[in-house]
Each structure stands twice: as C-alpha cells, then as structure tokens.
Amino acid sequence: MIVMQPIISVSNLSKTYASGFSALKNINLDIRRGEIFALLGPNGAGKTTLISVICGIVNPTSGTVLADGHDIVRDYRAARTLIGLVPQELTTDAFETVWATVSFSRGLFGKPANPAHIEKILKDLSLWDKKDNKIITLSGGMKRRVMIAKALSHEPQILFLDEPTAGVDVELRRDMWEVVRLLRETGVTIILTTHYIEEAEQMADRVGVISHGEIILVEEKAELMRKLGRKQLTLQLQQPLEQVPPALSSHGLELSEDGNELIYTYDTQGERTGITALLKDLNDAGIRFRDLQTKQSSLEEIFVNLVSERR
Amino acid sequence: MNFYAIRAIYLFEMARTWRTLLQSIVSPVISTSLYFVVFGAAIGSRISEINGISYGAFIVPGLVMLSLLTQSISNASFGIYFPKFVGTIYELLSAPVSYLEIVIAYVGAAASKSIILGVIILATAALFVPLQVQHPVWMLLFLVLTAVTFSLFGFIIGIWARSFEQLQLVPLLIVTPLTFLGGSFYSIDMLPPFWRTVSLFNPVVYLVSGFRWSFFGVSDVNVGISLGMTLVFLAACLAAVWWIFRTGWRIKV
C-alpha cells in the first residue's frame, strides 16, 4: 500500500509569546493531501496562532512545519508559494479595485500576470461584475469573497480559511461552502477554522479539536460522529406518567417534565442498542406510545462535551 | 529573486501616488513656489549675493533637499505603516518574498516618487530664477542617494510607529528642524563660530552642501565629506533595516 505523504506536517510545534502566554503546546498534526480539514476550538484556543505560524506570519518558538516537504522557515519560498490564506479579519486595501487587489496578490506570490485566471476566479466567486469597483463600496460578504479571490490568485495547493463565513448571511454561507467543495474537487487541500460547527459537519472530511493550545483530538468526521455521537429515542406517550415505572428502571430512561415523553439514550457503537428489549418491556408494562423519533448528537454537542471534559 | 513581487509592490505603491496626486505632487510644488515668492522675491531681493550667487538661486538646492527629505520619509513611512494599520501586512508576511525584496520595492517606490518630485520642483524653480547645474552627474547622485537614504529612514519610522501620531513625530520634531537648521536658506559660514561648529553635527548640512556644490561649484563643506556622510547615514539605515527584519521587530511576534 502506498502511504501518501501529508501535504502539511506539524511536528512538536510550540509558540510562547513574549508575555509568557503559551498559545501552542507541542502540536503534532498531519493534513492529508486533498482533504477538507476543520479545526475547531473555543475562542483563544490557538486556532489562528497555528494557522499564522504555518503561513509565516508568526514565528514558532520550537518545532517544525513542512508544507509538501518544504520547511516553512528554511525553505519559505517554496512552502509559501503553495499556500493561500484567507484571514479572519476583513483586511483589504479599501481604495483599490477588486481587479487590482487580486492581481497584486498574484504578483506578490511570484506569479506572472494571468488575466484569464483572475477572470475565472472572479467569475467563480460571483465577483466579475464588481471587478472595477473599489473595495470600500462592497458589502461584508463581497469583501470576504475578495479575500478568497486574493488567496486563490496564485493557484495555491493548500488553502487556509480562518473563520471564512464569520458575519456572512446564510445564503452567502451556503454559496461559500459550494465554492470550497469545488476547490476541493480541483485538488486543493483546505484547512478551515470555524465557530459554525454546522460548517464543519457539512464540509469536513476530518475534524481536529484544539483547546488551550493543545490538539485534543483528530478524527474522521464520520468516525467522530459514530464514536462519540449518542442517539436518543424519544417516545411520545398516549397517557402521561408521573414517574418511570420500576419495571423499566434498568433501561435508564428519562421522563420529560410534563410526563408525556420517555427519553432513551443509547450508544451507537454498542453491539446491542437495547431498543428491542425496551419496546418489549414497555409493552409488558402496558405503556402505549403514539409516536417516536430518534436524534443523533450534532458535532456541536460532541465538541462542547469534549472541550468541557478537558476543563 | 521574486521579481514579480518587487514589481507588484512597486506598482501598487506608485499607483497610490497617482491616486493621491494632489497630496503627493501638487501640494509640495505649491508650497515650494510659496517659498520662492516669500524668500526668493520678497525677502531675497533685500539680501545680497552669497558666494556670488543670487539669494533666489542659492536657496534652490536647499528647497529641493527640504522636499526630498520630507517626502522620502513621508512616502516610505506611510507605505509600510498603512498595511500594518489596516492589517493587510498579513499578505506581505505570508508571501514568498525576502526582506531584501520588500525593502527594494517599498524604498524603491518611495525614492522614485521623491526623485520625480525633486525634478518637478527644480523645473518649477527654473520658472522663478535662472538655474545652472555645473555638475549634473553629482547632482543626480546626491538626488538619488538622499532619496534612497531617507526613504530607508522613513521605512524604519513606519515600522517603528504604532500610531499616526508617532508616524508624524520624527519628521515633525527632528527632520524639519534639522532641515531648516541645515543651511537650506543660508550658508553656515554666515553663522557665529559656535553655531557653525554645532551645525557640523547636523547631517542635513552635508546633504545640502553637497547638493548645492553640484549646482554652483561652491559649498560649506568639502564635497567628498558630504558624500561620505551621506553614505555613512545610508549604511546606518541599511544596518537598522537589516536588524529589524532579522529580529522581526514590530512586524512579527
């Protein structure tokens, strides 16, 4: 079996600021070629610092980062040529036109002018009709698209999106997800940080969770959902109960406050879910229900549980 | 060498000049013309010739230097401070560009603007007084060296500054007084001996004196010393810039 070299390899990376604050503590992380990797974590967890070190904006205190085998410090030119960054803040040259600022970025990253490529990016991002507009005249969502266009102008293989849809309305957010998916189809590796867990749930192949400067988990999204996700079966009763009957106590049921619902939580990983036995015992106890539904934990709930467990 | 990046930054900075033409070019030309009206025509007509040169013509090199110094500093300091202020410096820091390339592009653009301005001021001066340039190559050399040196100095100020107030502080409190006291409007030989000695500690004296020599063949200090002092200041600025980028001072954390 051929083991593909990771496109980004972070080894023993630490960052301690002059104030003594440790933003990153011995981070080890591999990003696979062509994947969408979501980095989740609460505010101040170290997400942006990690991205900033990889992109060359912040100096690491110790450790190494390789981008497609190129050391980001010793071989910074080759490493940075591969990387595009869309930062969290909407920092743009307000008085430049969209076309000028995107073309500038391409030149800055060492690529000769290619109007056809810039045109394609602007069209893909629905910016073509704004190409001659000054950035100051654009809406927040459009500015965000300009930032993405700038990051893509030099045809990077790796794209960092730091909170790409912060402050963007729902419709635009879904458009952006589509853009990210299209990029992945062209072979671009995407690393995104987000507060919108739905975003990671919708798009990511793998999820990493960072908390207090440490990577506490890296997992396939589906596997993470399967491993840590719990399912709940909610039974809506025909007659309300005052308490869970003793005959059903072994199932660990919860009764809703109004007594109209019985909630059964089970492990999706378990060999047996216990649902068959529960339904049989309910029948034996003469408890009838008029409807039932199951609910899978969202990535958000998993994430909240993970982070709170570490506190 | 990332020539595309140097070109991109250079053209970006020059584009800012054309966008702000009134502030970048027209404003210094108007203020220089006012100097000619006030010092050249109104007051200058009452001042006798200095070293055989009419006062109006005598102040031309000083006025060009005054604009060259202030504009070089202002162009370069604003050029690098503004990306820091608005946050677009992230792109510069994450791009495959070396520090040398960044300096060449920013300082090159700032110096270009100042040289263009210097030439325009010279042309404006020619409308007011008859001008002669005895050593055009030396004149060009001093023009370029001064523009580059003070653009480097401005670049350092732009990196050092943490606010717009600080950005104005050094030009306002140090450079402008040094320029006015550096013999722009008079020969330091006109000063009492004590102040003449004090003036020799002012680096601007050497720039103005050397530049004036290239026009009229007369100077307060030897032209070789003027050139030497300019090169010393250039070397000092280069060393400071090299140190800033090596340590990431006020750019990277």
Coordinates of C-alpha atoms in Angstrom, one line a residue:
Chain A
M1 CA 0.0 0.0 0.0
I2 CA 1.3 3.4 -0.9
V3 CA 1.2 5.8 2.0
M4 CA 0.7 9.3 0.7
Q5 CA 3.0 12.0 2.2
P6 CA 0.9 14.5 4.2
I7 CA 0.7 17.9 2.5
I8 CA 1.3 19.6 5.8
S9 CA 3.2 18.0 8.7
V10 CA 3.4 19.8 12.0
S11 CA 5.9 18.4 14.5
N12 CA 6.3 19.4 18.1
L13 CA 5.3 22.9 17.4
S14 CA 5.1 25.3 20.3
K15 CA 4.5 29.1 20.5
T16 CA 5.1 31.1 23.6
Y17 CA 4.6 34.9 23.3
A18 CA 6.9 37.4 25.0
S19 CA 4.3 37.8 27.7
G20 CA 4.9 34.2 28.7
F21 CA 1.5 33.0 27.3
S22 CA 1.7 29.6 25.7
A23 CA -0.5 29.7 22.7
L24 CA 0.6 26.4 21.2
K25 CA 1.9 23.4 23.2
N26 CA 3.7 20.7 21.3
I27 CA 1.4 20.4 18.4
N28 CA 1.7 17.4 16.2
L29 CA -0.7 17.3 13.2
D30 CA -0.7 15.9 9.7
I31 CA -3.0 17.2 7.0
R32 CA -3.8 14.8 4.2
R33 CA -3.5 15.9 0.5
G34 CA -6.8 16.9 -0.9
E35 CA -8.9 16.8 2.2
I36 CA -11.1 19.4 3.9
F37 CA -9.8 19.6 7.5
A38 CA -11.9 21.5 10.0
L39 CA -10.1 22.9 13.1
L40 CA -12.5 23.5 15.9
G41 CA -11.9 25.2 19.2
P42 CA -13.2 27.8 21.5
N43 CA -12.0 31.4 21.4
G44 CA -8.4 31.7 22.3
A45 CA -7.7 28.0 21.8
G46 CA -4.8 28.7 19.4
K47 CA -6.5 28.1 16.0
T48 CA -5.4 31.4 14.5
T49 CA -1.9 31.2 16.0
L50 CA -1.4 27.7 14.5
I51 CA -2.5 29.0 11.0
S52 CA -0.4 32.1 11.4
V53 CA 2.7 30.0 12.2
I54 CA 2.2 27.7 9.2
C55 CA 1.7 30.7 6.9
G56 CA 4.8 32.6 8.2
I57 CA 3.0 35.5 10.0
V58 CA 4.0 34.3 13.5
N59 CA 7.4 32.9 14.4
P60 CA 7.3 29.5 16.1
T61 CA 9.1 29.1 19.4
S62 CA 10.1 25.5 18.6
G63 CA 9.1 22.7 16.4
T64 CA 8.9 22.3 12.6
V65 CA 6.3 22.6 9.9
L66 CA 6.6 21.1 6.4
A67 CA 4.4 22.1 3.5
D68 CA 4.6 19.4 0.9
G69 CA 8.1 18.6 2.3
H70 CA 9.3 22.2 2.4
D71 CA 10.3 23.6 5.7
I72 CA 8.3 26.8 6.3
V73 CA 11.4 28.6 7.7
R74 CA 14.4 27.3 5.8
D75 CA 12.6 26.8 2.5
Y76 CA 10.0 29.5 3.0
R77 CA 9.7 30.5 -0.7
A78 CA 8.7 27.0 -1.9
A79 CA 6.4 26.5 1.1
R80 CA 4.6 29.8 0.9
T81 CA 4.1 29.5 -2.8
L82 CA 1.9 26.5 -2.1
I83 CA -0.2 28.2 0.5
G84 CA -3.1 30.7 0.2
L85 CA -4.6 32.3 3.3
V86 CA -7.9 33.9 4.0
P87 CA -7.6 35.6 7.4
Q88 CA -10.3 36.1 9.9
E89 CA -10.4 39.9 9.7
L90 CA -11.7 41.6 6.6
T91 CA -8.4 43.4 5.9
T92 CA -8.4 44.9 2.4
D93 CA -7.0 47.8 0.6
A94 CA -10.2 49.9 0.7
F95 CA -9.3 52.2 -2.2
E96 CA -8.1 49.6 -4.6
T97 CA -10.4 48.0 -7.2
V98 CA -11.2 44.3 -7.0
W99 CA -9.2 43.5 -10.1
A100 CA -6.2 45.5 -8.9
T101 CA -6.0 43.9 -5.5
V102 CA -6.4 40.3 -6.8
S103 CA -3.8 40.9 -9.5
F104 CA -1.5 42.4 -6.9
S105 CA -1.7 39.2 -4.8
R106 CA -0.8 37.1 -7.7
G107 CA 2.3 39.1 -8.4
L108 CA 3.2 39.2 -4.7
F109 CA 3.3 35.4 -4.7
G110 CA 5.7 35.4 -7.6
K111 CA 3.4 34.5 -10.5
P112 CA 3.4 36.3 -13.8
A113 CA 0.2 38.2 -14.7
N114 CA -2.6 35.9 -16.0
P115 CA -5.8 37.9 -16.7
A116 CA -7.6 34.7 -17.8
H117 CA -7.0 33.1 -14.4
I118 CA -8.1 36.2 -12.4
E119 CA -11.2 36.4 -14.6
K120 CA -12.1 32.8 -13.8
I121 CA -11.6 33.3 -10.1
L122 CA -13.8 36.4 -10.1
K123 CA -16.5 34.7 -12.1
D124 CA -16.4 31.6 -9.8
L125 CA -16.8 33.8 -6.8
S126 CA -19.6 35.9 -8.4
L127 CA -17.3 39.0 -8.3
W128 CA -16.9 39.6 -12.1
D129 CA -19.4 42.4 -12.3
K130 CA -17.7 44.1 -9.3
K131 CA -14.2 43.9 -10.8
D132 CA -13.9 47.6 -11.3
N133 CA -15.5 48.6 -8.0
K134 CA -13.4 49.9 -5.2
I135 CA -13.4 47.5 -2.3
I136 CA -14.7 50.2 0.1
T137 CA -18.0 50.1 -1.8
L138 CA -18.6 46.3 -1.4
S139 CA -20.7 44.6 1.3
G140 CA -19.1 42.5 4.0
G141 CA -19.9 39.3 2.2
M142 CA -18.4 40.5 -1.1
K143 CA -15.3 41.7 0.8
R144 CA -15.0 38.1 2.1
R145 CA -15.2 36.8 -1.4
V146 CA -12.4 39.3 -2.5
M147 CA -10.2 37.9 0.3
I148 CA -10.8 34.4 -1.0
A149 CA -10.1 35.5 -4.6
K150 CA -6.8 37.1 -3.4
A151 CA -5.8 33.9 -1.7
L152 CA -6.6 31.8 -4.8
S153 CA -4.9 34.2 -7.2
H154 CA -1.6 32.4 -7.2
E155 CA -3.1 28.9 -7.6
P156 CA -2.2 27.5 -4.2
Q157 CA -2.4 23.8 -3.4
I158 CA -3.3 24.5 0.2
L159 CA -5.9 27.0 1.3
F160 CA -6.4 28.2 4.9
L161 CA -9.7 29.6 5.7
D162 CA -9.8 31.2 9.1
E163 CA -13.5 31.7 10.0
P164 CA -14.5 32.1 6.4
T165 CA -18.1 32.7 6.9
A166 CA -18.0 34.9 10.0
G167 CA -20.5 37.7 9.6
V168 CA -21.8 36.2 6.3
D169 CA -25.5 35.7 5.8
V170 CA -27.0 32.2 5.4
E171 CA -27.4 32.3 1.7
L172 CA -23.9 33.5 1.1
R173 CA -22.5 31.0 3.6
R174 CA -24.0 28.1 1.6
D175 CA -22.6 29.7 -1.6
M176 CA -19.2 29.7 0.0
W177 CA -19.5 26.1 1.0
E178 CA -20.2 25.3 -2.6
V179 CA -17.0 27.2 -3.6
V180 CA -15.0 25.3 -1.1
R181 CA -16.3 22.0 -2.4
L182 CA -15.5 23.0 -6.0
L183 CA -12.0 23.9 -4.9
R184 CA -11.5 20.5 -3.2
E185 CA -12.6 18.9 -6.5
T186 CA -9.7 20.6 -8.2
G187 CA -7.3 19.0 -5.7
V188 CA -6.9 21.9 -3.3
T189 CA -6.4 20.9 0.3
I190 CA -8.5 23.1 2.6
I191 CA -8.0 23.8 6.3
L192 CA -10.7 25.8 7.9
T193 CA -11.4 27.0 11.3
T194 CA -14.9 27.8 12.2
H195 CA -17.2 28.7 15.0
Y196 CA -20.1 27.3 13.0
I197 CA -20.0 23.7 13.8
E198 CA -22.6 23.1 11.1
E199 CA -20.0 24.2 8.7
A200 CA -17.5 21.5 9.7
E201 CA -20.3 19.0 9.9
Q202 CA -21.4 19.9 6.3
M203 CA -18.0 20.0 4.7
A204 CA -15.1 18.5 6.6
D205 CA -13.6 15.1 5.9
R206 CA -11.7 15.2 9.2
V207 CA -12.0 17.3 12.3
G208 CA -9.3 18.4 14.7
V209 CA -10.2 19.9 18.1
I210 CA -7.8 22.3 19.7
S211 CA -8.2 23.6 23.3
H212 CA -5.8 25.6 25.4
G213 CA -3.1 25.3 22.7
E214 CA -3.3 21.5 22.5
I215 CA -4.7 19.3 19.9
I216 CA -7.0 17.1 21.9
L217 CA -8.5 15.1 19.1
V218 CA -8.1 14.4 15.3
E219 CA -10.6 12.1 13.8
E220 CA -12.5 11.4 10.6
K221 CA -15.7 13.3 10.9
A222 CA -17.9 10.3 10.3
E223 CA -15.9 8.2 12.8
L224 CA -16.1 11.0 15.3
M225 CA -19.8 11.2 15.0
R226 CA -20.0 7.4 15.2
K227 CA -17.7 7.1 18.2
L228 CA -18.8 10.0 20.3
G229 CA -22.2 10.5 18.9
R230 CA -25.1 9.3 21.1
K231 CA -28.5 8.7 19.9
Q232 CA -31.7 9.4 21.7
L233 CA -35.0 7.7 21.2
T234 CA -37.9 9.8 22.3
L235 CA -41.3 8.1 22.8
Q236 CA -44.3 10.3 23.0
L237 CA -46.8 8.6 25.3
Q238 CA -50.5 8.3 24.9
Q239 CA -51.0 8.8 28.6
P240 CA -48.6 10.9 30.8
L241 CA -46.6 9.2 33.5
E242 CA -45.8 10.5 37.0
Q243 CA -42.6 8.5 37.2
V244 CA -40.7 5.9 35.3
P245 CA -42.2 2.5 36.3
P246 CA -39.8 0.3 38.4
A247 CA -40.1 -2.4 35.8
L248 CA -38.3 -0.1 33.3
S249 CA -35.6 1.2 35.6
S250 CA -32.9 -0.9 34.2
H251 CA -33.1 1.0 30.9
G252 CA -32.0 4.3 32.4
L253 CA -35.0 6.2 31.0
E254 CA -35.6 9.9 31.5
L255 CA -39.1 11.3 31.8
S256 CA -39.9 14.7 30.5
E257 CA -41.2 17.3 32.9
D258 CA -44.7 17.1 31.6
G259 CA -44.6 13.3 31.8
N260 CA -45.5 13.0 28.1
E261 CA -42.2 11.7 26.8
L262 CA -39.8 9.0 27.7
I263 CA -36.2 9.5 26.5
Y264 CA -33.9 6.6 26.0
T265 CA -30.2 7.4 25.3
Y266 CA -28.1 4.6 23.7
D267 CA -24.6 4.2 22.3
T268 CA -24.5 3.9 18.5
Q269 CA -21.3 1.9 18.9
G270 CA -22.8 -0.7 21.2
E271 CA -23.3 -4.2 19.9
R272 CA -26.8 -4.0 21.0
T273 CA -28.8 -0.8 21.3
G274 CA -31.3 -2.3 23.8
I275 CA -34.3 -0.9 21.8
T276 CA -35.9 -4.2 21.2
A277 CA -35.9 -5.1 24.9
L278 CA -37.1 -1.6 25.8
L279 CA -40.1 -1.8 23.5
K280 CA -40.9 -5.3 24.8
D281 CA -40.8 -4.1 28.4
L282 CA -42.9 -1.1 27.6
N283 CA -45.5 -3.3 26.0
D284 CA -45.4 -5.6 29.0
A285 CA -45.9 -2.6 31.3
G286 CA -48.9 -1.6 29.3
I287 CA -47.4 1.7 28.2
R288 CA -48.6 2.8 24.8
F289 CA -47.0 5.5 22.7
R290 CA -48.4 7.5 19.8
D291 CA -45.1 8.5 18.1
L292 CA -41.4 8.1 18.3
Q293 CA -38.3 9.8 17.0
T294 CA -34.6 9.3 17.1
K295 CA -32.0 12.1 17.2
Q296 CA -28.2 11.9 16.6
S297 CA -25.9 14.2 18.6
S298 CA -24.6 17.1 16.4
L299 CA -20.9 17.8 16.1
E300 CA -21.6 20.9 18.2
E301 CA -22.8 18.8 21.1
I302 CA -19.8 16.4 20.7
F303 CA -17.5 19.4 20.6
V304 CA -19.0 21.0 23.7
N305 CA -18.7 17.8 25.6
L306 CA -15.1 17.3 24.5
V307 CA -14.0 20.8 25.5
S308 CA -15.8 20.8 28.8
E309 CA -14.3 17.4 29.7
R310 CA -10.8 18.9 29.3
R311 CA -11.6 21.9 31.6
Chain B
M1 CA 14.7 36.8 -6.5
N2 CA 10.9 37.3 -6.7
F3 CA 10.9 40.0 -9.4
Y4 CA 7.1 39.7 -9.8
A5 CA 6.6 40.6 -6.1
I6 CA 9.0 43.5 -6.3
R7 CA 7.1 44.8 -9.4
A8 CA 3.7 44.2 -7.8
I9 CA 4.6 46.2 -4.6
Y10 CA 6.4 48.9 -6.6
L11 CA 3.5 49.4 -9.0
F12 CA 1.0 49.2 -6.1
E13 CA 2.8 52.0 -4.2
M14 CA 3.2 54.1 -7.4
A15 CA -0.5 53.7 -8.1
R16 CA -1.2 55.3 -4.7
T17 CA 0.8 58.3 -5.8
W18 CA -1.2 58.8 -8.9
R19 CA -4.4 58.3 -6.9
T20 CA -3.4 61.0 -4.5
L21 CA -1.8 63.3 -7.0
L22 CA -3.0 66.5 -5.2
Q23 CA -1.4 65.4 -2.0
S24 CA 1.7 63.7 -3.4
I25 CA 2.8 66.1 -6.1
V26 CA 0.7 69.3 -6.4
S27 CA 0.9 70.2 -2.7
P28 CA 4.7 70.2 -2.4
V29 CA 5.0 72.1 -5.6
I30 CA 2.7 74.8 -4.4
S31 CA 4.5 75.1 -1.0
T32 CA 7.9 75.3 -2.8
S33 CA 6.5 78.0 -5.1
L34 CA 5.4 79.9 -2.0
Y35 CA 9.0 79.7 -0.6
F36 CA 10.2 81.2 -3.8
V37 CA 7.7 84.0 -3.6
V38 CA 8.5 84.8 0.1
F39 CA 12.2 84.0 0.4
G40 CA 13.3 84.5 -3.2
A41 CA 11.3 87.5 -4.3
A42 CA 10.1 89.4 -1.2
I43 CA 12.9 88.8 1.3
G44 CA 15.6 87.6 -1.1
S45 CA 15.6 90.9 -3.0
R46 CA 17.0 92.6 0.1
I47 CA 19.7 90.0 0.7
S48 CA 23.0 90.4 -1.1
E49 CA 24.6 87.7 -3.1
I50 CA 26.1 84.7 -1.3
N51 CA 29.4 83.4 -2.8
G52 CA 28.5 85.3 -5.9
I53 CA 25.1 83.6 -6.3
S54 CA 21.8 85.4 -6.1
Y55 CA 19.8 84.5 -3.0
G56 CA 16.9 83.2 -5.1
A57 CA 19.2 80.8 -6.9
F58 CA 21.1 79.9 -3.7
I59 CA 18.1 78.5 -1.9
V60 CA 17.0 76.2 -4.8
P61 CA 19.2 73.2 -3.8
G62 CA 18.1 73.7 -0.2
L63 CA 14.4 73.7 -1.1
V64 CA 14.8 70.6 -3.3
M65 CA 16.5 68.9 -0.4
L66 CA 13.8 70.0 2.0
S67 CA 11.1 68.4 -0.1
L68 CA 13.2 65.4 -0.9
L69 CA 13.9 64.6 2.7
T70 CA 10.3 65.2 4.0
Q71 CA 8.7 63.4 1.1
S72 CA 11.0 60.4 1.1
I73 CA 10.3 59.9 4.8
S74 CA 6.6 60.5 4.5
N75 CA 6.2 58.2 1.4
A76 CA 8.2 55.3 2.8
S77 CA 6.9 55.5 6.4
F78 CA 3.2 55.7 5.2
G79 CA 3.8 52.9 2.6
I80 CA 4.8 50.4 5.3
Y81 CA 2.8 51.8 8.2
F82 CA -0.6 51.7 6.4
P83 CA -0.6 47.8 5.8
K84 CA 0.3 47.4 9.5
F85 CA -2.5 49.8 10.5
V86 CA -5.2 48.2 8.3
G87 CA -3.9 44.6 8.8
T88 CA -3.1 43.9 5.1
I89 CA 0.5 43.2 6.2
Y90 CA -0.5 39.6 6.7
E91 CA -0.3 39.1 3.0
L92 CA 3.2 40.5 2.8
L93 CA 4.4 38.3 5.6
S94 CA 2.8 35.2 4.2
A95 CA 4.1 35.8 0.7
P96 CA 7.3 34.1 -0.7
V97 CA 9.2 37.4 -0.6
S98 CA 12.6 38.0 1.1
Y99 CA 13.1 41.0 3.3
L100 CA 15.5 42.4 0.7
E101 CA 12.8 42.3 -1.9
I102 CA 10.3 44.0 0.4
V103 CA 12.8 46.8 1.1
I104 CA 13.8 47.2 -2.6
A105 CA 10.1 47.5 -3.6
Y106 CA 8.9 49.9 -0.8
V107 CA 12.0 52.0 -0.6
G108 CA 12.4 52.0 -4.4
A109 CA 8.8 53.3 -4.9
A110 CA 9.2 55.9 -2.1
A111 CA 12.5 57.1 -3.6
S112 CA 11.1 57.2 -7.1
K113 CA 8.3 59.4 -6.0
S114 CA 10.7 61.8 -4.2
I115 CA 13.0 62.0 -7.2
I116 CA 10.1 62.7 -9.6
L117 CA 9.0 65.4 -7.1
G118 CA 12.6 66.8 -6.9
V119 CA 12.8 67.1 -10.6
I120 CA 9.4 68.8 -10.7
I121 CA 10.5 71.3 -8.0
L122 CA 13.6 72.0 -10.0
A123 CA 11.6 72.7 -13.1
T124 CA 9.3 75.0 -11.0
A125 CA 12.3 76.8 -9.6
A126 CA 13.6 77.4 -13.1
L127 CA 10.5 79.4 -13.7
F128 CA 11.5 81.8 -10.9
V129 CA 15.2 82.0 -11.0
P130 CA 17.9 81.4 -13.7
L131 CA 19.4 77.9 -12.8
Q132 CA 22.7 76.4 -13.7
V133 CA 23.9 72.9 -12.9
Q134 CA 27.7 72.7 -13.0
H135 CA 28.0 69.0 -12.1
P136 CA 24.8 67.3 -13.3
V137 CA 26.1 63.7 -12.6
W138 CA 26.9 64.7 -9.0
M139 CA 23.6 66.4 -8.7
L140 CA 21.8 63.3 -9.8
L141 CA 24.0 61.2 -7.5
F142 CA 23.1 63.3 -4.4
L143 CA 19.4 63.4 -5.5
V144 CA 19.2 59.6 -5.7
L145 CA 21.4 58.9 -2.7
T146 CA 19.4 61.3 -0.5
A147 CA 16.0 59.9 -1.7
V148 CA 17.1 56.3 -1.1
T149 CA 18.7 57.1 2.3
F150 CA 15.7 59.0 3.6
S151 CA 13.2 56.6 2.2
L152 CA 15.1 53.9 4.2
F153 CA 14.9 56.1 7.2
G154 CA 11.1 56.6 6.6
F155 CA 10.7 52.9 6.2
I156 CA 12.3 52.4 9.7
I157 CA 9.9 55.1 11.1
G158 CA 6.9 53.3 9.5
I159 CA 7.9 50.0 11.1
W160 CA 8.6 51.7 14.5
A161 CA 5.4 53.8 14.6
R162 CA 2.4 52.4 16.5
S163 CA 0.1 55.3 15.7
F164 CA -0.4 58.0 13.2
E165 CA 0.9 60.4 15.8
Q166 CA 4.1 58.6 16.1
L167 CA 4.4 58.5 12.3
Q168 CA 4.4 62.3 12.3
L169 CA 6.6 62.7 15.4
V170 CA 10.0 62.1 13.9
P171 CA 9.6 64.1 10.7
L172 CA 7.9 67.0 12.6
L173 CA 10.2 67.2 15.7
I174 CA 13.5 66.1 14.3
V175 CA 13.7 66.2 10.5
T176 CA 12.1 69.5 9.8
P177 CA 14.2 71.4 12.4
L178 CA 17.3 69.7 11.1
T179 CA 16.5 70.7 7.6
F180 CA 15.8 74.3 8.4
L181 CA 18.9 74.5 10.5
G182 CA 20.9 72.6 7.9
G183 CA 21.7 75.5 5.6
S184 CA 18.8 75.3 3.3
F185 CA 18.2 79.0 3.4
Y186 CA 21.7 80.3 4.3
S187 CA 25.4 79.4 4.2
I188 CA 26.6 78.1 7.6
D189 CA 29.6 80.4 7.1
M190 CA 27.0 83.2 7.9
L191 CA 26.7 81.7 11.5
P192 CA 28.8 82.7 14.5
P193 CA 31.7 80.2 15.0
F194 CA 30.0 78.3 17.9
W195 CA 26.8 77.6 15.9
R196 CA 28.8 76.8 12.8
T197 CA 30.5 74.0 14.8
V198 CA 27.2 72.9 16.2
S199 CA 25.8 72.8 12.6
L200 CA 28.5 70.3 11.6
F201 CA 26.8 67.7 13.8
N202 CA 23.7 68.1 11.6
P203 CA 23.7 65.5 8.8
V204 CA 21.5 67.6 6.6
V205 CA 24.2 70.2 6.4
Y206 CA 26.3 67.8 4.4
L207 CA 23.4 66.8 2.1
V208 CA 22.5 70.4 1.3
S209 CA 26.1 71.5 0.9
G210 CA 27.0 68.7 -1.4
F211 CA 23.8 69.2 -3.5
R212 CA 24.5 72.9 -3.7
W213 CA 28.1 72.3 -4.8
S214 CA 26.7 70.2 -7.7
F215 CA 24.8 73.3 -8.9
F216 CA 27.2 76.2 -8.2
G217 CA 30.6 74.6 -7.5
V218 CA 30.7 76.2 -4.1
S219 CA 29.9 74.6 -0.8
D220 CA 30.1 75.0 3.0
V221 CA 32.0 71.7 3.4
N222 CA 34.1 69.7 1.1
V223 CA 32.0 67.6 -1.4
G224 CA 33.9 64.5 -0.6
I225 CA 33.0 64.8 3.1
S226 CA 29.4 65.5 2.0
L227 CA 29.3 62.3 0.0
G228 CA 31.0 60.3 2.8
M229 CA 28.5 61.5 5.4
T230 CA 25.6 60.6 3.1
L231 CA 27.0 57.2 2.6
V232 CA 27.5 56.7 6.4
F233 CA 23.9 57.6 7.0
L234 CA 22.8 55.2 4.2
A235 CA 24.9 52.5 5.8
A236 CA 23.4 53.2 9.2
C237 CA 19.8 52.9 7.8
L238 CA 20.6 49.7 5.9
A239 CA 22.0 48.2 9.1
A240 CA 18.9 49.2 11.0
V241 CA 16.6 47.7 8.4
W242 CA 18.7 44.5 8.3
W243 CA 18.4 44.2 12.1
I244 CA 14.6 44.9 12.0
F245 CA 13.9 42.1 9.6
R246 CA 16.3 39.7 11.2
T247 CA 14.6 40.1 14.5
G248 CA 11.0 40.7 13.2
W249 CA 10.9 43.8 15.4
R250 CA 7.4 45.3 15.5
I251 CA 6.5 43.2 12.4
K252 CA 6.3 39.6 13.6
V253 CA 5.6 38.2 17.0

